[in-house]
Short mmCIF file of C-alpha atoms in Angstrom, two decimals:
data_model
loop_
_atom_site.label_atom_id
_atom_site.label_comp_id
_atom_site.label_asym_id
_atom_site.label_seq_id
_atom_site.Cartn_x
_atom_site.Cartn_y
_atom_site.Cartn_z
CA MET K 264 -3.48 -17.12 -6.85
CA ASP K 265 -2.39 -13.93 -5.10
CA TRP K 266 1.24 -15.12 -5.12
CA LEU K 267 1.11 -15.84 -8.84
CA ILE K 268 -0.07 -12.30 -9.52
CA LEU K 269 2.76 -10.92 -7.43
CA ALA K 270 5.32 -13.08 -9.25
CA VAL K 271 4.16 -11.89 -12.70
CA LEU K 272 4.39 -8.29 -11.55
CA ALA K 273 7.90 -8.82 -10.21
CA GLY K 274 9.02 -10.29 -13.54
CA PHE K 275 7.59 -7.34 -15.46
CA PHE K 276 9.42 -4.82 -13.31
CA ALA K 277 12.69 -6.75 -13.71
CA VAL K 278 12.49 -6.39 -17.51
CA ILE K 279 11.82 -2.65 -17.32
CA TRP K 280 14.68 -2.21 -14.88
CA PHE K 281 17.04 -3.96 -17.25
CA ARG K 282 16.00 -1.72 -20.16
CA ILE K 283 16.45 1.48 -18.20
CA SER K 284 19.84 0.73 -16.76
CA GLY K 285 21.06 -0.66 -20.09
CA THR K 286 19.99 2.11 -22.46
CA LEU K 287 19.46 5.31 -20.49
CA ASN K 288 22.65 5.16 -18.50
CA TYR K 289 20.57 6.12 -15.51
CA LYS K 290 22.26 6.33 -12.15
CA TRP K 291 20.16 4.49 -9.58
CA GLN K 292 20.17 5.84 -6.08
CA TRP K 293 17.84 3.46 -4.30
CA ASP K 294 19.77 3.88 -1.06
CA ARG K 295 18.47 7.44 -0.70
CA ILE K 296 14.78 6.49 -0.90
CA PRO K 297 14.26 5.06 2.60
CA ASN K 298 15.46 8.37 4.00
CA TYR K 299 12.51 10.09 2.31
CA ILE K 300 10.11 7.71 3.93
CA LEU K 301 11.42 7.76 7.49
CA ARG K 302 14.04 10.22 8.61
CA TRP K 303 16.15 10.21 11.80
CA ASP K 304 15.65 13.55 13.48
CA GLU K 305 18.96 14.49 15.16
CA GLU K 306 17.49 17.25 17.31
CA ASP K 307 14.58 15.29 18.74
CA GLY K 308 16.41 11.99 18.67
CA ARG K 309 13.53 10.05 17.11
CA TRP K 310 12.27 8.83 13.74
CA VAL K 311 9.97 11.20 11.89
CA ALA K 312 7.99 10.78 8.69
CA ASN K 313 9.56 12.38 5.66
CA LEU K 314 7.98 13.46 2.36
CA LEU K 315 6.69 10.14 1.06
CA LEU K 316 5.30 8.82 4.31
CA GLN K 317 3.76 12.22 5.08
CA GLY K 318 2.11 12.07 1.69
CA LEU K 319 0.90 8.53 2.23
CA ILE K 320 -0.61 9.44 5.58
CA THR K 321 -2.37 12.44 4.05
CA THR K 322 -3.66 10.21 1.25
CA ILE K 323 -5.06 7.77 3.80
CA ARG K 324 -6.66 10.53 5.86
CA ILE K 325 -8.22 12.16 2.82
CA SER K 326 -9.46 8.82 1.50
CA ILE K 327 -11.16 7.97 4.78
CA TYR K 328 -12.91 11.32 5.17
CA ALA K 329 -13.85 11.50 1.51
CA SER K 330 -15.24 7.93 1.65
CA VAL K 331 -17.45 8.74 4.61
CA LEU K 332 -18.66 11.96 3.00
CA ALA K 333 -19.14 10.27 -0.39
CA LEU K 334 -21.13 7.50 1.25
CA ILE K 335 -23.45 10.00 2.92
CA LEU K 336 -23.87 12.16 -0.20
CA GLY K 337 -24.13 9.10 -2.42
CA THR K 338 -26.84 7.55 -0.28
CA ILE K 339 -28.86 10.75 -0.44
CA LEU K 340 -28.28 10.89 -4.19
CA GLY K 341 -29.26 7.24 -4.61
CA ILE K 342 -32.48 7.79 -2.70
CA ALA K 343 -33.18 10.90 -4.75
CA ARG K 344 -32.71 8.89 -7.95
CA CYS K 345 -35.53 6.59 -6.83
CA ALA K 346 -37.80 9.38 -5.61
CA GLU K 347 -41.40 9.56 -6.74
CA ASN K 348 -41.10 13.30 -7.21
CA LEU K 349 -40.03 14.02 -10.80
CA ALA K 350 -38.18 17.25 -9.97
CA ILE K 351 -35.98 15.55 -7.38
CA ARG K 352 -35.29 12.68 -9.74
CA MET K 353 -34.31 15.01 -12.58
CA LEU K 354 -32.05 17.04 -10.32
CA ALA K 355 -30.20 13.92 -9.18
CA ARG K 356 -30.00 12.70 -12.76
CA THR K 357 -28.54 16.01 -13.96
CA TYR K 358 -25.88 15.96 -11.26
CA LEU K 359 -24.97 12.42 -12.17
CA GLU K 360 -24.80 12.98 -15.93
CA PHE K 361 -22.72 16.09 -15.38
CA LEU K 362 -20.15 14.11 -13.44
CA ARG K 363 -20.22 11.06 -15.66
CA ASN K 364 -19.55 12.93 -18.88
CA ILE K 365 -16.79 15.31 -17.87
CA PRO K 366 -13.22 14.14 -17.20
CA PRO K 367 -12.38 13.95 -13.51
CA VAL K 368 -9.57 16.51 -13.70
CA VAL K 369 -11.90 19.11 -15.18
CA VAL K 370 -14.60 18.29 -12.65
CA ILE K 371 -12.14 18.66 -9.84
CA PHE K 372 -10.95 22.09 -10.97
CA ILE K 373 -14.53 23.25 -11.37
CA PHE K 374 -15.56 22.00 -7.96
CA TYR K 375 -12.44 23.46 -6.45
CA PHE K 376 -12.76 26.98 -7.78
CA PHE K 377 -16.52 27.28 -7.78
CA LEU K 378 -17.36 25.43 -4.63
CA SER K 379 -14.78 24.49 -2.04
CA GLU K 380 -12.84 27.74 -2.39
CA GLN K 381 -16.05 29.62 -1.71
CA ILE K 382 -16.92 27.44 1.26
CA VAL K 383 -13.45 27.76 2.75
CA ALA K 384 -13.65 31.54 2.38
CA ALA K 385 -17.25 31.81 3.54
CA PHE K 386 -16.74 29.99 6.81
CA ASN K 387 -13.30 31.52 7.39
CA ILE K 388 -11.88 28.02 7.75
CA GLU K 389 -8.43 29.40 7.03
CA GLY K 390 -8.37 31.74 10.03
CA TRP K 391 -9.92 29.13 12.28
CA ALA K 392 -7.33 26.51 11.30
CA ARG K 393 -4.45 28.95 11.80
CA GLY K 394 -5.79 29.68 15.24
CA ILE K 395 -5.63 26.03 16.14
CA ALA K 396 -2.21 25.62 14.56
CA LYS K 397 -0.83 28.32 16.88
CA GLN K 398 -2.24 26.76 20.03
CA GLU K 399 -0.26 24.46 22.23
CA GLY K 400 -1.49 20.91 22.70
CA ASN K 401 -3.36 20.56 19.43
CA GLY K 402 -2.33 16.91 19.29
CA ILE K 403 -5.79 15.53 18.61
CA TRP K 404 -6.32 17.91 15.70
CA GLU K 405 -2.93 17.03 14.29
CA PHE K 406 -3.63 13.33 14.61
CA PHE K 407 -6.82 13.59 12.59
CA PHE K 408 -5.94 16.31 10.11
CA GLY K 409 -2.14 16.58 10.08
CA ASP K 410 -0.55 20.01 10.01
CA MET K 411 -3.39 22.42 10.76
CA ARG K 412 -1.85 25.10 8.54
CA ARG K 413 -2.67 22.84 5.61
CA PHE K 414 -6.20 22.17 6.87
CA PRO K 415 -8.02 24.43 4.35
CA SER K 416 -6.41 22.79 1.34
CA MET K 417 -7.03 19.36 2.79
CA ILE K 418 -10.67 20.07 3.47
CA SER K 419 -11.15 21.32 -0.11
CA GLY K 420 -9.49 18.15 -1.32
CA VAL K 421 -11.84 16.01 0.72
CA MET K 422 -14.90 17.92 -0.50
CA VAL K 423 -13.89 17.81 -4.13
CA LEU K 424 -13.10 14.12 -4.02
CA ALA K 425 -16.27 13.25 -2.11
CA LEU K 426 -18.49 15.22 -4.49
CA PHE K 427 -16.87 13.54 -7.45
CA GLU K 428 -17.21 10.01 -6.07
CA SER K 429 -20.69 10.57 -4.66
CA ALA K 430 -22.14 10.30 -8.17
CA PHE K 431 -20.84 6.76 -8.55
CA VAL K 432 -21.72 5.76 -5.01
CA GLY K 433 -25.19 7.15 -5.74
CA GLU K 434 -25.59 4.85 -8.74
CA ILE K 435 -24.55 1.85 -6.66
CA VAL K 436 -27.01 2.78 -3.92
CA ARG K 437 -29.76 3.27 -6.51
CA ALA K 438 -29.14 -0.20 -7.93
CA GLY K 439 -29.29 -1.60 -4.39
CA ILE K 440 -32.55 0.14 -3.57
CA GLN K 441 -34.14 -0.96 -6.82
CA SER K 442 -33.12 -4.56 -6.20
CA ILE K 443 -35.34 -4.68 -3.10
CA PRO K 444 -38.65 -6.31 -4.04
CA ARG K 445 -41.70 -4.04 -4.13
CA GLY K 446 -43.42 -6.22 -1.56
CA GLN K 447 -40.91 -5.22 1.11
CA ARG K 448 -41.89 -1.58 0.82
CA GLU K 449 -45.57 -2.43 0.66
CA ALA K 450 -45.27 -4.52 3.82
CA ALA K 451 -43.48 -1.67 5.59
CA ARG K 452 -46.15 0.78 4.49
CA SER K 453 -49.00 -1.51 5.42
CA ILE K 454 -47.90 -1.54 9.06
CA GLY K 455 -48.05 2.25 8.98
CA MET K 456 -44.34 3.07 8.70
CA SER K 457 -43.39 6.55 7.57
CA TRP K 458 -41.29 6.95 4.44
CA LEU K 459 -38.21 7.70 6.53
CA ASP K 460 -38.60 4.61 8.75
CA GLU K 461 -39.29 2.47 5.71
CA MET K 462 -35.99 3.62 4.18
CA ARG K 463 -34.02 3.45 7.40
CA PHE K 464 -35.12 0.09 8.76
CA ILE K 465 -36.31 -1.90 5.75
CA VAL K 466 -34.92 -0.71 2.43
CA LEU K 467 -31.43 0.65 3.15
CA PRO K 468 -30.23 -2.16 5.45
CA GLN K 469 -31.07 -4.71 2.80
CA ALA K 470 -29.84 -2.59 -0.11
CA MET K 471 -26.50 -1.81 1.53
CA ARG K 472 -25.86 -5.46 2.27
CA LYS K 473 -26.38 -6.27 -1.39
CA VAL K 474 -24.02 -3.60 -2.70
CA ILE K 475 -21.00 -4.33 -0.50
CA PRO K 476 -18.90 -5.74 -3.41
CA PRO K 477 -19.34 -2.86 -5.89
CA MET K 478 -19.09 -0.40 -3.03
CA SER K 479 -15.70 -1.73 -1.89
CA ASN K 480 -14.51 -1.45 -5.47
CA GLN K 481 -15.61 2.14 -5.57
CA PHE K 482 -13.68 2.93 -2.41
CA ILE K 483 -10.52 1.46 -3.85
CA SER K 484 -11.10 3.66 -6.90
CA LEU K 485 -11.48 6.59 -4.58
CA VAL K 486 -8.04 5.96 -3.06
CA LYS K 487 -6.52 5.93 -6.53
CA ASP K 488 -8.52 8.94 -7.71
CA SER K 489 -7.22 10.87 -4.73
CA SER K 490 -3.98 11.35 -6.69
CA ILE K 491 -5.83 13.79 -8.95
CA ILE K 492 -6.30 16.28 -6.16
CA SER K 493 -2.54 16.87 -6.13
CA LEU K 494 -3.47 19.25 -8.99
CA ILE K 495 -5.18 21.55 -6.52
CA SER K 496 -2.09 21.48 -4.28
CA VAL K 497 -3.32 19.07 -1.67
CA GLN K 498 -0.16 17.64 -0.19
CA GLU K 499 -0.90 13.98 -0.59
CA LEU K 500 1.32 11.21 -1.90
CA THR K 501 1.40 12.22 -5.57
CA TYR K 502 2.03 15.86 -4.78
CA LYS K 503 4.85 14.94 -2.43
CA THR K 504 6.38 12.69 -5.05
CA VAL K 505 6.38 15.51 -7.60
CA GLU K 506 8.07 17.64 -4.97
CA LEU K 507 10.66 14.95 -4.29
CA VAL K 508 11.40 14.40 -7.97
CA SER K 509 11.87 18.09 -8.68
CA SER K 510 14.31 18.50 -5.79
CA THR K 511 16.33 15.28 -6.17
CA ARG K 512 15.91 14.21 -9.84
CA MET K 513 15.35 10.61 -8.70
CA ILE K 514 12.57 10.17 -11.24
CA PHE K 515 12.34 6.41 -11.42
CA GLU K 516 13.04 5.61 -7.79
CA ALA K 517 10.52 8.11 -6.49
CA TRP K 518 7.70 7.15 -8.85
CA LEU K 519 8.28 3.44 -8.44
CA THR K 520 8.24 3.80 -4.68
CA THR K 521 5.04 5.80 -4.88
CA ALA K 522 3.51 3.22 -7.19
CA ALA K 523 4.45 0.52 -4.70
CA LEU K 524 2.92 2.48 -1.83
CA TYR K 525 -0.36 2.95 -3.71
CA PHE K 526 -0.31 -0.68 -4.71
CA ILE K 527 0.23 -1.92 -1.17
CA LEU K 528 -2.55 0.33 0.08
CA CYS K 529 -5.12 -0.62 -2.58
CA PHE K 530 -4.23 -4.29 -2.78
CA GLY K 531 -4.35 -4.50 1.01
CA LEU K 532 -7.79 -2.91 0.93
CA SER K 533 -9.06 -5.31 -1.69
CA LEU K 534 -7.82 -8.30 0.34
CA LEU K 535 -9.51 -6.84 3.39
CA PHE K 536 -12.81 -6.27 1.56
CA ARG K 537 -12.70 -9.74 0.08
CA ARG K 538 -12.40 -11.16 3.57
CA LEU K 539 -15.27 -9.00 4.79
CA GLU K 540 -17.47 -10.19 1.94
CA ARG K 541 -16.84 -13.76 2.93
CA VAL K 542 -18.50 -13.16 6.30
CA PRO K 543 -21.73 -15.18 6.05
CA GLN K 544 -24.62 -13.14 4.77
CA ARG K 545 -28.26 -13.68 5.10
CA MET T 482 -73.83 -9.75 13.45
CA ASN T 483 -75.85 -7.31 15.45
CA PRO T 484 -78.18 -5.10 13.43
CA GLY T 485 -76.97 -1.85 14.98
CA ALA T 486 -73.38 -2.35 13.77
CA SER T 487 -71.94 0.51 11.77
CA SER T 488 -69.95 0.14 8.59
CA ILE T 489 -66.20 0.27 9.08
CA ILE T 490 -65.22 0.18 5.41
CA GLU T 491 -67.25 2.12 2.88
CA LEU T 492 -66.48 2.11 -0.85
CA THR T 493 -68.69 4.35 -2.96
CA GLY T 494 -68.46 4.41 -6.75
CA VAL T 495 -64.78 3.48 -6.73
CA SER T 496 -63.01 3.18 -10.09
CA LYS T 497 -59.36 2.64 -10.88
CA TYR T 498 -57.45 2.70 -14.15
CA PHE T 499 -54.11 1.20 -15.13
CA GLY T 500 -53.53 3.32 -18.20
CA PRO T 501 -56.48 2.70 -20.51
CA PHE T 502 -57.40 -0.49 -18.65
CA LYS T 503 -60.24 -0.14 -16.18
CA ALA T 504 -59.22 -2.33 -13.24
CA LEU T 505 -62.10 -1.34 -10.96
CA ASP T 506 -65.46 -0.25 -12.31
CA ASP T 507 -67.87 1.52 -9.99
CA ILE T 508 -67.36 -0.59 -6.87
CA ASN T 509 -69.86 -0.10 -4.04
CA LEU T 510 -69.22 -2.09 -0.89
CA SER T 511 -69.81 -1.49 2.75
CA VAL T 512 -68.36 -3.78 5.38
CA MET T 513 -69.82 -3.79 8.90
CA THR T 514 -67.72 -3.95 12.06
CA GLY T 515 -66.98 -7.60 12.80
CA GLU T 516 -68.16 -8.75 9.40
CA ARG T 517 -66.22 -11.30 7.35
CA VAL T 518 -66.30 -10.76 3.61
CA VAL T 519 -64.76 -13.21 1.17
CA VAL T 520 -63.98 -11.93 -2.32
CA CYS T 521 -63.56 -14.37 -5.19
CA GLY T 522 -63.49 -14.30 -8.96
CA PRO T 523 -61.27 -15.20 -11.90
CA SER T 524 -57.74 -13.80 -12.01
CA GLY T 525 -57.50 -10.26 -13.32
CA SER T 526 -60.97 -9.45 -12.05
CA GLY T 527 -59.74 -6.71 -9.72
CA LYS T 528 -60.06 -8.52 -6.36
CA SER T 529 -56.53 -7.72 -5.23
CA THR T 530 -56.69 -4.20 -6.59
CA MET T 531 -59.83 -3.57 -4.59
CA ILE T 532 -58.43 -4.64 -1.24
CA ARG T 533 -55.14 -2.89 -1.97
CA CYS T 534 -57.15 0.30 -2.41
CA ILE T 535 -58.56 -0.11 1.10
CA ASN T 536 -55.15 0.65 2.65
CA ARG T 537 -54.06 2.74 -0.31
CA LEU T 538 -51.29 0.55 -1.64
CA GLU T 539 -53.13 1.46 -4.83
CA GLU T 540 -54.74 4.87 -5.36
CA HIS T 541 -58.30 4.93 -6.62
CA ASP T 542 -59.12 7.37 -9.39
CA GLU T 543 -62.84 7.93 -8.81
CA GLY T 544 -65.24 7.55 -5.93
CA ARG T 545 -64.75 7.63 -2.17
CA ILE T 546 -63.18 5.18 0.26
CA VAL T 547 -63.83 5.74 3.96
CA VAL T 548 -62.10 3.44 6.43
CA ASP T 549 -62.91 3.67 10.14
CA GLY T 550 -64.32 7.16 9.62
CA ILE T 551 -61.27 8.46 7.72
CA GLU T 552 -61.52 9.25 4.03
CA LEU T 553 -58.53 8.14 1.95
CA GLY T 554 -57.11 10.99 -0.09
CA GLU T 555 -53.87 12.83 -0.63
CA ASP T 556 -53.31 13.48 3.07
CA THR T 557 -50.40 11.23 4.09
CA GLN T 558 -51.19 11.55 7.80
CA ASN T 559 -54.66 10.13 7.17
CA ILE T 560 -53.22 7.31 5.12
CA ARG T 561 -50.77 6.37 7.85
CA ALA T 562 -53.55 6.50 10.45
CA VAL T 563 -55.66 4.15 8.36
CA ARG T 564 -52.75 1.77 7.74
CA GLN T 565 -52.11 1.45 11.44
CA ASP T 566 -55.67 0.25 11.89
CA VAL T 567 -55.70 -2.04 8.88
CA GLY T 568 -53.54 -5.17 8.83
CA MET T 569 -52.55 -6.63 5.50
CA VAL T 570 -51.39 -10.16 4.67
CA PHE T 571 -49.79 -10.65 1.27
CA GLN T 572 -49.65 -13.58 -1.07
CA GLN T 573 -45.83 -13.53 -0.97
CA PHE T 574 -45.65 -13.05 2.84
CA ASN T 575 -43.23 -10.11 2.45
CA LEU T 576 -41.47 -10.72 5.73
CA PHE T 577 -38.33 -8.64 6.27
CA PRO T 578 -35.50 -11.10 5.54
CA HIS T 579 -32.83 -9.16 7.43
CA LEU T 580 -34.76 -9.25 10.71
CA THR T 581 -35.53 -12.18 13.01
CA VAL T 582 -39.12 -13.33 13.45
CA LEU T 583 -39.33 -11.43 16.72
CA GLU T 584 -37.89 -8.28 15.14
CA ASN T 585 -40.32 -8.58 12.24
CA LEU T 586 -43.13 -8.53 14.77
CA THR T 587 -41.82 -5.75 17.02
CA ILE T 588 -40.63 -3.25 14.42
CA GLY T 589 -44.15 -1.95 13.82
CA PRO T 590 -45.12 -1.49 17.48
CA ILE T 591 -41.72 0.04 18.32
CA ARG T 592 -41.33 2.38 15.34
CA VAL T 593 -44.93 3.24 14.58
CA ARG T 594 -46.72 2.90 17.92
CA LYS T 595 -43.62 4.07 19.85
CA MET T 596 -44.00 1.18 22.28
CA ASP T 597 -40.99 0.30 24.44
CA LYS T 598 -39.04 -2.78 23.46
CA ALA T 599 -39.95 -5.03 26.40
CA ARG T 600 -43.67 -4.46 25.95
CA ALA T 601 -43.45 -4.95 22.20
CA GLU T 602 -41.65 -8.27 22.68
CA ALA T 603 -44.21 -9.48 25.17
CA LEU T 604 -46.93 -8.58 22.68
CA ALA T 605 -45.06 -10.29 19.85
CA ARG T 606 -44.65 -13.51 21.85
CA GLN T 607 -48.33 -13.47 22.69
CA TYR T 608 -49.24 -13.30 19.00
CA LEU T 609 -46.65 -15.92 18.06
CA ASP T 610 -48.47 -18.17 20.50
CA ARG T 611 -51.74 -17.34 18.78
CA VAL T 612 -50.35 -18.51 15.44
CA HIS T 613 -48.81 -21.59 17.09
CA ILE T 614 -45.11 -20.95 16.48
CA PRO T 615 -43.74 -19.52 19.75
CA GLU T 616 -40.52 -21.55 19.37
CA GLN T 617 -39.45 -19.82 16.13
CA ALA T 618 -39.01 -16.32 17.58
CA ASP T 619 -35.25 -16.07 17.07
CA LYS T 620 -35.02 -17.59 13.60
CA TYR T 621 -34.83 -15.68 10.35
CA PRO T 622 -37.73 -15.89 7.87
CA ALA T 623 -35.67 -17.88 5.35
CA GLN T 624 -35.32 -20.68 7.92
CA LEU T 625 -39.08 -21.21 8.11
CA SER T 626 -41.47 -23.12 5.85
CA GLY T 627 -43.94 -21.20 3.72
CA GLY T 628 -46.83 -21.95 6.04
CA GLN T 629 -44.84 -20.78 9.05
CA GLN T 630 -43.77 -17.62 7.21
CA GLN T 631 -47.35 -16.76 6.39
CA ARG T 632 -48.37 -17.29 10.02
CA VAL T 633 -45.54 -14.98 11.10
CA ALA T 634 -46.86 -12.43 8.58
CA ILE T 635 -50.32 -12.71 10.13
CA ALA T 636 -48.83 -12.26 13.60
CA ARG T 637 -46.88 -9.23 12.37
CA SER T 638 -50.10 -7.57 11.27
CA LEU T 639 -51.87 -8.51 14.49
CA CYS T 640 -49.08 -6.92 16.56
CA MET T 641 -50.31 -3.54 15.33
CA GLU T 642 -53.63 -4.47 16.96
CA PRO T 643 -55.62 -3.53 13.88
CA ARG T 644 -59.41 -3.27 13.71
CA ILE T 645 -59.53 -4.68 10.20
CA MET T 646 -57.51 -7.45 8.55
CA LEU T 647 -57.10 -7.69 4.79
CA PHE T 648 -55.89 -10.93 3.22
CA ASP T 649 -54.67 -10.90 -0.38
CA GLU T 650 -54.69 -14.55 -1.52
CA PRO T 651 -52.86 -15.67 1.62
CA THR T 652 -52.60 -19.33 0.63
CA SER T 653 -51.96 -19.06 -3.12
CA ALA T 654 -48.17 -19.23 -2.82
CA LEU T 655 -48.19 -22.17 -0.41
CA ASP T 656 -47.61 -25.85 -0.95
CA PRO T 657 -50.90 -27.77 -0.55
CA GLU T 658 -49.91 -29.41 2.74
CA MET T 659 -49.32 -26.03 4.35
CA ILE T 660 -52.57 -24.38 3.36
CA ASN T 661 -54.57 -25.75 6.25
CA GLU T 662 -52.25 -24.55 9.00
CA VAL T 663 -52.72 -21.00 7.70
CA LEU T 664 -56.47 -21.34 7.19
CA ASP T 665 -56.82 -22.71 10.76
CA VAL T 666 -55.19 -19.55 12.10
CA MET T 667 -57.53 -17.43 10.00
CA VAL T 668 -60.60 -19.33 11.20
CA GLU T 669 -59.48 -18.80 14.81
CA LEU T 670 -58.99 -15.12 14.07
CA ALA T 671 -62.51 -14.94 12.63
CA GLY T 672 -63.72 -16.43 15.91
CA THR T 673 -62.38 -13.40 17.82
CA GLY T 674 -64.73 -11.04 15.98
CA MET T 675 -62.11 -9.36 13.79
CA THR T 676 -63.39 -7.56 10.72
CA MET T 677 -61.90 -9.43 7.77
CA VAL T 678 -61.83 -8.97 4.01
CA VAL T 679 -60.30 -12.02 2.37
CA VAL T 680 -59.44 -12.57 -1.27
CA THR T 681 -59.16 -16.33 -1.71
CA HIS T 682 -60.11 -19.32 -3.77
CA GLU T 683 -60.43 -21.55 -0.71
CA MET T 684 -64.16 -22.19 -0.88
CA GLY T 685 -64.17 -24.49 2.17
CA PHE T 686 -62.82 -21.61 4.22
CA ALA T 687 -65.34 -19.23 2.68
CA ARG T 688 -68.25 -21.52 3.53
CA LYS T 689 -67.02 -21.80 7.11
CA VAL T 690 -66.38 -18.17 8.04
CA ALA T 691 -67.88 -15.80 5.47
CA ASP T 692 -70.85 -13.61 6.35
CA ARG T 693 -71.00 -12.44 2.75
CA MET T 694 -69.53 -13.56 -0.55
CA VAL T 695 -68.49 -11.06 -3.18
CA PHE T 696 -67.98 -12.27 -6.73
CA MET T 697 -66.01 -10.03 -9.07
CA GLU T 698 -65.36 -10.11 -12.76
CA ALA T 699 -63.70 -7.58 -15.08
CA GLY T 700 -63.42 -4.97 -12.32
CA ARG T 701 -67.11 -5.19 -11.43
CA MET T 702 -68.93 -6.64 -8.47
CA VAL T 703 -71.17 -9.11 -10.19
CA GLU T 704 -72.80 -10.73 -7.20
CA VAL T 705 -73.00 -10.19 -3.46
CA ALA T 706 -74.76 -12.89 -1.46
CA PRO T 707 -74.67 -14.85 1.80
CA PRO T 708 -72.53 -17.96 1.36
CA ALA T 709 -75.42 -20.41 1.68
CA LYS T 710 -77.18 -18.82 -1.26
CA PHE T 711 -74.01 -18.10 -3.21
CA PHE T 712 -72.85 -21.71 -3.20
CA SER T 713 -76.25 -23.34 -3.78
CA SER T 714 -77.97 -21.03 -6.23
CA PRO T 715 -76.00 -18.01 -7.44
CA ASP T 716 -78.02 -15.46 -9.38
CA SER T 717 -75.52 -14.77 -12.12
CA ASP T 718 -74.44 -17.25 -14.76
CA ARG T 719 -70.84 -16.12 -14.46
CA ALA T 720 -70.68 -16.95 -10.79
CA ARG T 721 -72.23 -20.34 -11.48
CA LEU T 722 -69.68 -21.03 -14.22
CA PHE T 723 -66.82 -19.93 -11.97
CA LEU T 724 -67.99 -22.14 -9.11
CA ASP T 725 -68.36 -25.09 -11.45
CA GLN T 726 -64.80 -24.59 -12.64
CA ILE T 727 -63.15 -24.38 -9.23
CA LEU T 728 -65.32 -26.93 -7.42
CA GLU T 729 -65.11 -29.55 -10.13
CA HIS T 730 -62.51 -31.70 -8.44
#
């Protein structure tokens, strides 16, 4: 089945290719693309990542951190949506409706200017990151966050993306919590468990197991949605592609390569999640 | 029952509404330490609601409920203290499906009583022995029969070493051939002097262990009598009619 899907896609791209080269008189320069993925550094005498691969790595980093943050925020939000307290429930509901009914691009600008900018400024993250960037031996920092001079923009990107996705994760978690039979919570309470223990040991473990499929979907969406944060100058794959196109004019090659990179990443993830879901469940 | 025993559960003028529907209507009941009370009555008569009020799975709207010297109210600390002393067995077992039998039994002692794991497991195995299924400790609830699941549920409550056990129709969800294995465990438990309040339609069990029978209808306690009198010559016509209906076969 997977191979059939790939074959159909390949056929589709072949047709488009034919149209472009036939009618637009476009000069293809595919041979230059690999150089923008990996570049041979003459001075150091080793391969280094160029624009596209740098972007891809940043996209992966941001997606991982944003997923973790979105999962935490979303879980809190999901619990709040099921709270007995009306005020908490309304607050969570408002947050959710706000995010669900405004286009993502608008949400992301609002979060960026009103929230993450303020946080970055308030905690002087910029100065702190520059300090680390100047130090020798900041290898661990670079491994996790890339170039530390870009750390503030990256952290805003992660926050914005996580806040945006948390609303949807929250809805998934809520559905999971509500699918747990009432008797489970009553049994937990009747042996004297506190609310927190009841959530932690009885409700959430069961709820999370039930929502693995929609949750993996949401994380694949998150990877794709991460392209939106190029608008706030986070140097991830889409941003780097725009940069590449404006400097080389290789419109089709660059965007097709980027599309392929996103595809490989997301399709790989969905294969991985599908395998994980097949692990026997109780 | 010794005459100097004090009451461990005290319900005074308890009423409870579900919207406009009056589920409990001025319930007065006092259960002595070590006493075994069996509650029966037609469905919808408020039996389950009453015993669920005793560990505050339902909140009562009027009256007072005092359990083991603690009055049930808004104070969550009090409620948790009461729940630790009151075991509850549900009609639908409500075992935790993601935990093994042993984990089902130890989670209460470990998380609530802050017992260390080794001691909790020793305790759990002791109670599994008491309900005659020591060999099932490492299975998951879904791998057990209904009767075995209900016995695990009883053991789970006993692991908290409660002073009172509440049973909410413990055999109603079971296949007929499994009812006796659960009732046997309950009879043995009664033999240890545990205070028990049991909602059930198992009249054979009631005759065997009950110190007092409570008959409820439409949220009211219609009759309270010792089992000998209750089964031979109940005072109220409703109780007589009810007994005729369920003892017919």
